[in-house]
Amino acid sequence: MFSKISLKLILTITFLSILIFSGFVYYSLHTQDTLLLNQTKKFINAESETIKSSTKVSMLANDREVTHEIIKTVGKQPCIRQVRILNKEGKVIYAADTTEIGKVLDKKAEACYSCHASNKPLTRLSISKRIRIYKLHPDSSRILGVINPIYNEPSCWNAPCHAHPKSQKVLGVLDLTVCLKNVDRDLNLAKQHMILFAFLSILGLAIVLGILVKQIIGIPVKKLSEGVKMVASGNLNYKVPELGNDELGLLARSFNHMTEKLMEARQQLFQSDKMASLGRLAAGVAHEINNPLTGILTYASFLMKRTKDQPDIHKDLEVIVRETLRSREIVKGLLDFARQTIPKKVKSDIHQVIERALTVLENQLTLNHIEVEKHFSKQLPQILIDPNQMQQVFTNLIENAYQAIGKKGGKITITTSLTRLAPYGVVQIKQALCPKGHELMDEQVRIDGLPTVKLKVIVNGQETFVNLDPIYGKNRIKMGLPITSGDKVDIRCPKCNISMVDQGKTCPQCNAPIYVLEIPGKGELRGCFTSDCRWQYWDYIEQQGPRDYIEIKVSDTGCGIPPEIMDKIFDPFFTTKGQEGNGLGMAVIWGILENHEGIISVESTVNVGTTFTIHLPVNLR
Amino acid sequence: MENKSRNLLTIDDENVILEAVKRVGTAEGWKVDTATDATQGFQMVQKNSYDLCLCDIMLPDMDGFQFLEKLRESEIDLPVIMTTGFATIENAVKSLDMGAIDYLPKPFTVDEVLSTLYRGFRFVDLKKRQIETDSDVNSIIVPCPLQYKHLGFQSWISIDYDGSVKIGATDLFLKIINSIKTVNLLPLEAEILQGFSCAEFEADDELIHQLMAPMSGQIIRVNEKIKEDLSQLEKDPYFNGWLYIIVPKNLNYELKYLSGCHNIFGR
C-alpha cells in the first residue's frame, strides 16, 4: 500500500512525535505530582497545626481525657492513618490507635531521623524536612508523615500542673501520618488520561499523515512509476496523467517531455541509422536465408520439372516454387536497399560540389546577412567522391556556420588547397584489435571528438587505463597515472587481459616496453607512452609515404565552440541548438568522411569563430 | 542435349546446395563432384580434371575470390561460375572481373542453375573449338565494337551523344545460347538494375537464359523488331540487334564495372 518513502516518512514522524509526546507527558506529570504533593504537604501541616492548637487548652489544663478524645476524634477521619503525641523521651502519650500508647520509639527510627540524626536535636526544622513520604510495602499506597514539635511556652511552665520546667525547649512531638491514596489515585488518573491522549494523538497523526502521504506522494509516485515502467518496456507513447502543480506534477510533466524527446530521438535514430543497420541486416539475412531458400527452390523446381505428367502434384509444386520465388524477391528487395548506402564514388570537382551546397543555402545566407568568401585553388585535381554525399557534408557545415553566426550577420570563408601530408600526425586509427581480436576503440573517451584506443596498464603494480590519441603520431594521451621510462609497465587488453606488450622489443628512444596494436588490414602499430617519450610507428602507413590531400577549410565568424563540449560535437544527438537541431549533422559528416578516408579537424575560439578543416585524399587506396 | 561426358565441381559450405546441384547435374548425365571448402576444392582440381566449377563466394577458410586467385597463380585453366547468397552487383562484377565466366545469384531454380551451367559448358566447348582449330577468335565470335563496353561475356552498352545508353547481348552470349526460340523483353519505362536480369531468352532446348543488365536506368525504347525477326539478333548483335535504349541512373559510377571490348577468351 505504501511505497517505501511514505512508510519511512510516517515511521519517522511517528517516532518523533512519540519522543516529543513522552517528554511532554513525563514533564507535565512530574510537575503535577510536585504541585499536588506540595499542596497536600501544606494542607497536612496546617492540619497538624490545627490538632496542636486544639489540644493546647486541654494540655495546659493537663486534662488527659479531653486531649485523648480530641486525638481519637481526629484519628477517625478517613484519610488519617495515625495521630500520636510523643514526649521528649520518645514515649507515645496520646495516640488515635490506643494500642500504641506507652510505646517508646527509637530515636534512630525513620520518623525521628530528620531531627535526631545529629546528636544535638535541632530546634527548628523547615516544613519539607519535617515531612517524610514512604511506603509500608512496595505495592501499598504512599504514606505521608509530618512531625510537628511542641515547643515549651511560658504558658506551659506557668501552668498549675508544673509538669514542664522552663528549661525544657521541646516538650514533645505531634506525629501525623496520612495516606496518599487519593492523591496517588488522582495522579494515576491524570497519567492515564495524558498517555491515552498522547497515544490517540499519535495514532490520529499517523493516520492523517498516512492518508496525506498516500494522496500527495503515494498515488502520484505510483502513477509516475507506472509511467516509467511503461516507457522502460518500450511504450514511448505513454503519458503520465496530470499530477497538479507541485514538484511531483512538475516531475511528471518533465517526464512526459523527456519521453516525447526520447520518441523523437528514437525516430531520428531510426531514420539515420536504418540505412546502415538495414544494410548490415540485409547482408546477414540474405546470406543466412538465401542458402536454405536455394535448397527449397532447387528441389521444388526439380520436382516440378519431373512431374509435368502429374497435374495434381505439379500444381502444388508450382505453389511452393512461386512462394519461394516471392521470398527470394523480398530478400532481393532488402539487398537493393542495402546497396543504396554504399557511396557511389565518381571523379568529381570538389568546387562544383561546394557551389551546389551554397546554391541550396543561398536564400538563408542572404536573409541572415552572411557574406560568403571563396578562396578556391585553381589547380585542384578531380577526386573520387560520392558528389551527393559530399554535398551533404558541405551543406551541414555551412548550415552550422550560419547558425553559429546568428542574426547579427557575419562572414563564412571557404578555402581550398592542395597539400601533401606525411602520415605522422594525420592518419586516424579507426580500428584496433588485441591479439585475441577484441575491439580496443573506446567511444566514451574521445580526443577532439574522435574515439580513442583504450588499453589497460599496470604501472608498478597499480592498475590504470590509458586512452591513446586516435591520430597517428599526435600522442595527446589520456592516462590515469603518469608513466616514466623507469617504471615497470605491463600493457594489457581491457577486455581479455592478454598482454599487448611487444615481447623482445623496446622503444628505440627511451627503452621502455612498447605496445603493439593490430590494425585490421593495415598491419601493426607500435608505440610507447612514457611521459617523456611517446614514440609511435605504423609500418604500413609509413611505407606508403606522404599523401596528397585536398584541404577544404570552412571558417565562420560565429559564437565558437566552448572547449568543454569540443569532445562531443561528433556524437550523434549532441546538439547545442535545443529544439532546432537533431544532433545528427556532424555525425553524418563524420560517417561520410569515414567512407571517403577523409579527415576532419576543428579549431575554435569562443566569440571569435570556428574553422573546420577537411582533408580528402586525392588517390583513394 | 549434348551427350558428352561433363565433369562439374561444386564448392559450397551448405550441404543441401551441394546435394541439390549433384542431383540435378546427375539427372542431366554429368559427373558432379562436391567440396565443402575451397581448400578441399583446390586439391580436387589439382588431382582431377574438370570442365567447369560452380563456386560459392562466402566460404569458411578461403573465399571464392581467393580460390579464383589461386587457380590463376597455379595456371589452372578452369572456367568458374560464381554463386552467392549475398547477391550484390559488387560481388557479381568482382567475380567477372577476377576471371569468373558467369555469376549466378542464390537462390536459384533448377532452370536457372541448368541454363547457367549449360552456358558454362558451351563456353568451354567454344573455347576448345577455338584452341583445337587454332582459328582466329573473331571467326568464331564477333567481339563488340571498340567504343562499346560490356559486362562479363553477356551484355554490352553503347553511349549515345544525347546521353542515352543502348543495351544489347554479346555475340558470345547469343552463340552460347545457340538456337533462340523466343525473347521476352521488359516493357517501356521499366527500371533495370545493373547486374540483374533484364531480358529472357528461351532456347530450343527449353532452357531460359537471363541476360544481366550492364547498367541501371529506365527503359525509353524497346527494340520490338527483334521479337518478330530473331535473326536480326544473331546476324547483327551490336547494331540492329540492340534490345533497349535507357536513360542511365548512375552512368559514371557504373561504368567502372564495365570492361572495354577485347578478346573475351583471352583473360
PDB file of N, CA, C and O in Angstrom, chain B residues 51-99:
ATOM      1  N   ASP B  51      35.591 -29.857 -66.215  1.00  0.00           N
ATOM      2  CA  ASP B  51      35.249 -28.951 -67.304  1.00  0.00           C
ATOM      3  C   ASP B  51      34.828 -27.591 -66.753  1.00  0.00           C
ATOM      4  O   ASP B  51      35.060 -26.561 -67.372  1.00  0.00           O
ATOM      5  N   LEU B  52      34.173 -27.629 -65.599  1.00  0.00           N
ATOM      6  CA  LEU B  52      33.546 -26.413 -65.077  1.00  0.00           C
ATOM      7  C   LEU B  52      33.490 -26.478 -63.551  1.00  0.00           C
ATOM      8  O   LEU B  52      33.437 -27.564 -62.978  1.00  0.00           O
ATOM      9  N   CYS B  53      33.466 -25.317 -62.934  1.00  0.00           N
ATOM     10  CA  CYS B  53      33.354 -25.275 -61.468  1.00  0.00           C
ATOM     11  C   CYS B  53      32.286 -24.261 -61.072  1.00  0.00           C
ATOM     12  O   CYS B  53      32.246 -23.138 -61.590  1.00  0.00           O
ATOM     13  N   LEU B  54      31.396 -24.677 -60.155  1.00  0.00           N
ATOM     14  CA  LEU B  54      30.399 -23.755 -59.587  1.00  0.00           C
ATOM     15  C   LEU B  54      30.849 -23.489 -58.155  1.00  0.00           C
ATOM     16  O   LEU B  54      30.897 -24.412 -57.341  1.00  0.00           O
ATOM     17  N   CYS B  55      31.206 -22.239 -57.869  1.00  0.00           N
ATOM     18  CA  CYS B  55      31.851 -21.964 -56.570  1.00  0.00           C
ATOM     19  C   CYS B  55      31.114 -20.860 -55.808  1.00  0.00           C
ATOM     20  O   CYS B  55      30.798 -19.808 -56.366  1.00  0.00           O
ATOM     21  N   ASP B  56      30.850 -21.104 -54.530  1.00  0.00           N
ATOM     22  CA  ASP B  56      30.231 -20.102 -53.664  1.00  0.00           C
ATOM     23  C   ASP B  56      31.278 -19.038 -53.318  1.00  0.00           C
ATOM     24  O   ASP B  56      32.475 -19.330 -53.279  1.00  0.00           O
ATOM     25  N   ILE B  57      30.831 -17.799 -53.074  1.00  0.00           N
ATOM     26  CA  ILE B  57      31.807 -16.750 -52.720  1.00  0.00           C
ATOM     27  C   ILE B  57      32.158 -16.823 -51.237  1.00  0.00           C
ATOM     28  O   ILE B  57      33.321 -16.794 -50.849  1.00  0.00           O
ATOM     29  N   MET B  58      31.135 -16.919 -50.379  1.00  0.00           N
ATOM     30  CA  MET B  58      31.412 -16.914 -48.934  1.00  0.00           C
ATOM     31  C   MET B  58      31.661 -18.342 -48.457  1.00  0.00           C
ATOM     32  O   MET B  58      30.737 -19.133 -48.308  1.00  0.00           O
ATOM     33  N   LEU B  59      32.924 -18.637 -48.236  1.00  0.00           N
ATOM     34  CA  LEU B  59      33.323 -19.967 -47.796  1.00  0.00           C
ATOM     35  C   LEU B  59      34.157 -19.843 -46.531  1.00  0.00           C
ATOM     36  O   LEU B  59      34.752 -18.795 -46.276  1.00  0.00           O
ATOM     37  N   PRO B  60      34.201 -20.910 -45.717  1.00  0.00           N
ATOM     38  CA  PRO B  60      34.841 -20.778 -44.405  1.00  0.00           C
ATOM     39  C   PRO B  60      36.318 -20.366 -44.417  1.00  0.00           C
ATOM     40  O   PRO B  60      36.673 -19.367 -43.810  1.00  0.00           O
ATOM     41  N   ASP B  61      37.180 -21.106 -45.091  1.00  0.00           N
ATOM     42  CA  ASP B  61      38.612 -20.796 -44.954  1.00  0.00           C
ATOM     43  C   ASP B  61      39.060 -19.741 -45.958  1.00  0.00           C
ATOM     44  O   ASP B  61      39.473 -18.647 -45.600  1.00  0.00           O
ATOM     45  N   MET B  62      38.965 -20.094 -47.251  1.00  0.00           N
ATOM     46  CA  MET B  62      39.364 -19.099 -48.238  1.00  0.00           C
ATOM     47  C   MET B  62      38.124 -18.829 -49.075  1.00  0.00           C
ATOM     48  O   MET B  62      37.327 -19.741 -49.323  1.00  0.00           O
ATOM     49  N   ASP B  63      37.893 -17.575 -49.421  1.00  0.00           N
ATOM     50  CA  ASP B  63      36.638 -17.296 -50.117  1.00  0.00           C
ATOM     51  C   ASP B  63      36.787 -17.551 -51.619  1.00  0.00           C
ATOM     52  O   ASP B  63      37.870 -17.883 -52.123  1.00  0.00           O
ATOM     53  N   GLY B  64      35.672 -17.416 -52.327  1.00  0.00           N
ATOM     54  CA  GLY B  64      35.640 -17.735 -53.745  1.00  0.00           C
ATOM     55  C   GLY B  64      36.621 -16.926 -54.569  1.00  0.00           C
ATOM     56  O   GLY B  64      37.211 -17.416 -55.527  1.00  0.00           O
ATOM     57  N   PHE B  65      36.815 -15.663 -54.157  1.00  0.00           N
ATOM     58  CA  PHE B  65      37.739 -14.801 -54.895  1.00  0.00           C
ATOM     59  C   PHE B  65      39.182 -15.295 -54.740  1.00  0.00           C
ATOM     60  O   PHE B  65      39.959 -15.316 -55.690  1.00  0.00           O
ATOM     61  N   GLN B  66      39.494 -15.706 -53.513  1.00  0.00           N
ATOM     62  CA  GLN B  66      40.842 -16.237 -53.261  1.00  0.00           C
ATOM     63  C   GLN B  66      41.069 -17.527 -54.041  1.00  0.00           C
ATOM     64  O   GLN B  66      42.172 -17.798 -54.510  1.00  0.00           O
ATOM     65  N   PHE B  67      39.984 -18.293 -54.166  1.00  0.00           N
ATOM     66  CA  PHE B  67      40.049 -19.545 -54.928  1.00  0.00           C
ATOM     67  C   PHE B  67      40.391 -19.227 -56.392  1.00  0.00           C
ATOM     68  O   PHE B  67      41.277 -19.862 -56.985  1.00  0.00           O
ATOM     69  N   LEU B  68      39.711 -18.212 -56.951  1.00  0.00           N
ATOM     70  CA  LEU B  68      39.979 -17.787 -58.329  1.00  0.00           C
ATOM     71  C   LEU B  68      41.434 -17.363 -58.486  1.00  0.00           C
ATOM     72  O   LEU B  68      42.112 -17.721 -59.443  1.00  0.00           O
ATOM     73  N   GLU B  69      41.885 -16.591 -57.478  1.00  0.00           N
ATOM     74  CA  GLU B  69      43.260 -16.085 -57.473  1.00  0.00           C
ATOM     75  C   GLU B  69      44.265 -17.245 -57.496  1.00  0.00           C
ATOM     76  O   GLU B  69      45.238 -17.234 -58.229  1.00  0.00           O
ATOM     77  N   LYS B  70      43.948 -18.259 -56.669  1.00  0.00           N
ATOM     78  CA  LYS B  70      44.840 -19.403 -56.547  1.00  0.00           C
ATOM     79  C   LYS B  70      44.903 -20.192 -57.853  1.00  0.00           C
ATOM     80  O   LYS B  70      45.975 -20.666 -58.254  1.00  0.00           O
ATOM     81  N   LEU B  71      43.743 -20.321 -58.512  1.00  0.00           N
ATOM     82  CA  LEU B  71      43.708 -21.002 -59.806  1.00  0.00           C
ATOM     83  C   LEU B  71      44.593 -20.270 -60.806  1.00  0.00           C
ATOM     84  O   LEU B  71      45.346 -20.878 -61.555  1.00  0.00           O
ATOM     85  N   ARG B  72      44.475 -18.936 -60.801  1.00  0.00           N
ATOM     86  CA  ARG B  72      45.245 -18.143 -61.748  1.00  0.00           C
ATOM     87  C   ARG B  72      46.741 -18.281 -61.471  1.00  0.00           C
ATOM     88  O   ARG B  72      47.540 -18.461 -62.378  1.00  0.00           O
ATOM     89  N   GLU B  73      47.093 -18.221 -60.164  1.00  0.00           N
ATOM     90  CA  GLU B  73      48.503 -18.358 -59.773  1.00  0.00           C
ATOM     91  C   GLU B  73      49.064 -19.706 -60.209  1.00  0.00           C
ATOM     92  O   GLU B  73      50.192 -19.803 -60.681  1.00  0.00           O
ATOM     93  N   SER B  74      48.256 -20.764 -60.040  1.00  0.00           N
ATOM     94  CA  SER B  74      48.728 -22.106 -60.387  1.00  0.00           C
ATOM     95  C   SER B  74      48.550 -22.394 -61.869  1.00  0.00           C
ATOM     96  O   SER B  74      48.792 -23.528 -62.300  1.00  0.00           O
ATOM     97  N   GLU B  75      48.074 -21.388 -62.624  1.00  0.00           N
ATOM     98  CA  GLU B  75      47.856 -21.514 -64.067  1.00  0.00           C
ATOM     99  C   GLU B  75      46.978 -22.715 -64.410  1.00  0.00           C
ATOM    100  O   GLU B  75      47.252 -23.470 -65.340  1.00  0.00           O
ATOM    101  N   ILE B  76      45.954 -22.891 -63.587  1.00  0.00           N
ATOM    102  CA  ILE B  76      44.980 -23.948 -63.888  1.00  0.00           C
ATOM    103  C   ILE B  76      43.854 -23.294 -64.678  1.00  0.00           C
ATOM    104  O   ILE B  76      43.244 -22.328 -64.222  1.00  0.00           O
ATOM    105  N   ASP B  77      43.587 -23.814 -65.879  1.00  0.00           N
ATOM    106  CA  ASP B  77      42.588 -23.205 -66.729  1.00  0.00           C
ATOM    107  C   ASP B  77      41.243 -23.897 -66.499  1.00  0.00           C
ATOM    108  O   ASP B  77      40.898 -24.852 -67.171  1.00  0.00           O
ATOM    109  N   LEU B  78      40.531 -23.405 -65.476  1.00  0.00           N
ATOM    110  CA  LEU B  78      39.233 -23.996 -65.163  1.00  0.00           C
ATOM    111  C   LEU B  78      38.189 -22.882 -65.148  1.00  0.00           C
ATOM    112  O   LEU B  78      38.263 -21.974 -64.328  1.00  0.00           O
ATOM    113  N   PRO B  79      37.226 -22.908 -66.056  1.00  0.00           N
ATOM    114  CA  PRO B  79      36.187 -21.877 -66.028  1.00  0.00           C
ATOM    115  C   PRO B  79      35.358 -22.006 -64.748  1.00  0.00           C
ATOM    116  O   PRO B  79      34.954 -23.108 -64.374  1.00  0.00           O
ATOM    117  N   VAL B  80      35.152 -20.871 -64.090  1.00  0.00           N
ATOM    118  CA  VAL B  80      34.434 -20.890 -62.806  1.00  0.00           C
ATOM    119  C   VAL B  80      33.186 -20.011 -62.909  1.00  0.00           C
ATOM    120  O   VAL B  80      33.230 -18.908 -63.458  1.00  0.00           O
ATOM    121  N   ILE B  81      32.092 -20.527 -62.411  1.00  0.00           N
ATOM    122  CA  ILE B  81      30.869 -19.722 -62.276  1.00  0.00           C
ATOM    123  C   ILE B  81      30.708 -19.432 -60.792  1.00  0.00           C
ATOM    124  O   ILE B  81      30.733 -20.354 -59.966  1.00  0.00           O
ATOM    125  N   MET B  82      30.587 -18.165 -60.449  1.00  0.00           N
ATOM    126  CA  MET B  82      30.470 -17.807 -59.036  1.00  0.00           C
ATOM    127  C   MET B  82      28.992 -17.757 -58.641  1.00  0.00           C
ATOM    128  O   MET B  82      28.144 -17.372 -59.444  1.00  0.00           O
ATOM    129  N   THR B  83      28.735 -18.112 -57.389  1.00  0.00           N
ATOM    130  CA  THR B  83      27.369 -18.011 -56.877  1.00  0.00           C
ATOM    131  C   THR B  83      27.446 -17.507 -55.446  1.00  0.00           C
ATOM    132  O   THR B  83      28.427 -17.751 -54.752  1.00  0.00           O
ATOM    133  N   THR B  84      26.445 -16.763 -55.010  1.00  0.00           N
ATOM    134  CA  THR B  84      26.431 -16.311 -53.619  1.00  0.00           C
ATOM    135  C   THR B  84      25.030 -15.922 -53.177  1.00  0.00           C
ATOM    136  O   THR B  84      24.188 -15.534 -53.982  1.00  0.00           O
ATOM    137  N   GLY B  85      24.826 -16.077 -51.874  1.00  0.00           N
ATOM    138  CA  GLY B  85      23.553 -15.636 -51.287  1.00  0.00           C
ATOM    139  C   GLY B  85      23.559 -14.142 -51.067  1.00  0.00           C
ATOM    140  O   GLY B  85      22.515 -13.517 -50.919  1.00  0.00           O
ATOM    141  N   PHE B  86      24.747 -13.563 -51.042  1.00  0.00           N
ATOM    142  CA  PHE B  86      24.844 -12.115 -50.878  1.00  0.00           C
ATOM    143  C   PHE B  86      25.005 -11.524 -52.277  1.00  0.00           C
ATOM    144  O   PHE B  86      26.084 -11.137 -52.700  1.00  0.00           O
ATOM    145  N   ALA B  87      23.866 -11.522 -53.005  1.00  0.00           N
ATOM    146  CA  ALA B  87      23.928 -11.190 -54.425  1.00  0.00           C
ATOM    147  C   ALA B  87      23.894  -9.678 -54.631  1.00  0.00           C
ATOM    148  O   ALA B  87      22.844  -9.070 -54.694  1.00  0.00           O
ATOM    149  N   THR B  88      25.063  -9.082 -54.681  1.00  0.00           N
ATOM    150  CA  THR B  88      25.114  -7.656 -54.985  1.00  0.00           C
ATOM    151  C   THR B  88      25.883  -7.481 -56.281  1.00  0.00           C
ATOM    152  O   THR B  88      26.644  -8.347 -56.692  1.00  0.00           O
ATOM    153  N   ILE B  89      25.687  -6.325 -56.878  1.00  0.00           N
ATOM    154  CA  ILE B  89      26.385  -6.046 -58.118  1.00  0.00           C
ATOM    155  C   ILE B  89      27.890  -6.058 -57.895  1.00  0.00           C
ATOM    156  O   ILE B  89      28.652  -6.518 -58.736  1.00  0.00           O
ATOM    157  N   GLU B  90      28.315  -5.635 -56.690  1.00  0.00           N
ATOM    158  CA  GLU B  90      29.745  -5.617 -56.387  1.00  0.00           C
ATOM    159  C   GLU B  90      30.324  -7.019 -56.481  1.00  0.00           C
ATOM    160  O   GLU B  90      31.371  -7.240 -57.068  1.00  0.00           O
ATOM    161  N   ASN B  91      29.566  -7.976 -55.899  1.00  0.00           N
ATOM    162  CA  ASN B  91      30.019  -9.360 -55.928  1.00  0.00           C
ATOM    163  C   ASN B  91      30.011  -9.899 -57.350  1.00  0.00           C
ATOM    164  O   ASN B  91      30.943 -10.579 -57.774  1.00  0.00           O
ATOM    165  N   ALA B  92      28.934  -9.574 -58.077  1.00  0.00           N
ATOM    166  CA  ALA B  92      28.796 -10.077 -59.439  1.00  0.00           C
ATOM    167  C   ALA B  92      29.948  -9.567 -60.293  1.00  0.00           C
ATOM    168  O   ALA B  92      30.632 -10.322 -60.975  1.00  0.00           O
ATOM    169  N   VAL B  93      30.161  -8.245 -60.200  1.00  0.00           N
ATOM    170  CA  VAL B  93      31.155  -7.627 -61.061  1.00  0.00           C
ATOM    171  C   VAL B  93      32.563  -8.025 -60.660  1.00  0.00           C
ATOM    172  O   VAL B  93      33.406  -8.298 -61.503  1.00  0.00           O
ATOM    173  N   LYS B  94      32.782  -8.126 -59.367  1.00  0.00           N
ATOM    174  CA  LYS B  94      34.105  -8.531 -58.889  1.00  0.00           C
ATOM    175  C   LYS B  94      34.424  -9.935 -59.393  1.00  0.00           C
ATOM    176  O   LYS B  94      35.550 -10.220 -59.809  1.00  0.00           O
ATOM    177  N   SER B  95      33.387 -10.794 -59.384  1.00  0.00           N
ATOM    178  CA  SER B  95      33.584 -12.157 -59.858  1.00  0.00           C
ATOM    179  C   SER B  95      34.029 -12.150 -61.312  1.00  0.00           C
ATOM    180  O   SER B  95      35.023 -12.786 -61.668  1.00  0.00           O
ATOM    181  N   LEU B  96      33.276 -11.406 -62.135  1.00  0.00           N
ATOM    182  CA  LEU B  96      33.587 -11.375 -63.562  1.00  0.00           C
ATOM    183  C   LEU B  96      34.954 -10.741 -63.792  1.00  0.00           C
ATOM    184  O   LEU B  96      35.724 -11.174 -64.641  1.00  0.00           O
ATOM    185  N   ASP B  97      35.208  -9.725 -62.982  1.00  0.00           N
ATOM    186  CA  ASP B  97      36.471  -9.013 -63.101  1.00  0.00           C
ATOM    187  C   ASP B  97      37.652  -9.921 -62.762  1.00  0.00           C
ATOM    188  O   ASP B  97      38.726  -9.804 -63.312  1.00  0.00           O
ATOM    189  N   MET B  98      37.445 -10.838 -61.843  1.00  0.00           N
ATOM    190  CA  MET B  98      38.548 -11.689 -61.398  1.00  0.00           C
ATOM    191  C   MET B  98      38.670 -12.948 -62.240  1.00  0.00           C
ATOM    192  O   MET B  98      39.475 -13.827 -61.937  1.00  0.00           O
ATOM    193  N   GLY B  99      37.863 -13.040 -63.268  1.00  0.00           N
ATOM    194  CA  GLY B  99      38.065 -14.154 -64.196  1.00  0.00           C
ATOM    195  C   GLY B  99      36.976 -15.193 -64.208  1.00  0.00           C
ATOM    196  O   GLY B  99      37.066 -16.173 -64.944  1.00  0.00           O
TER     197      GLY B  99
END
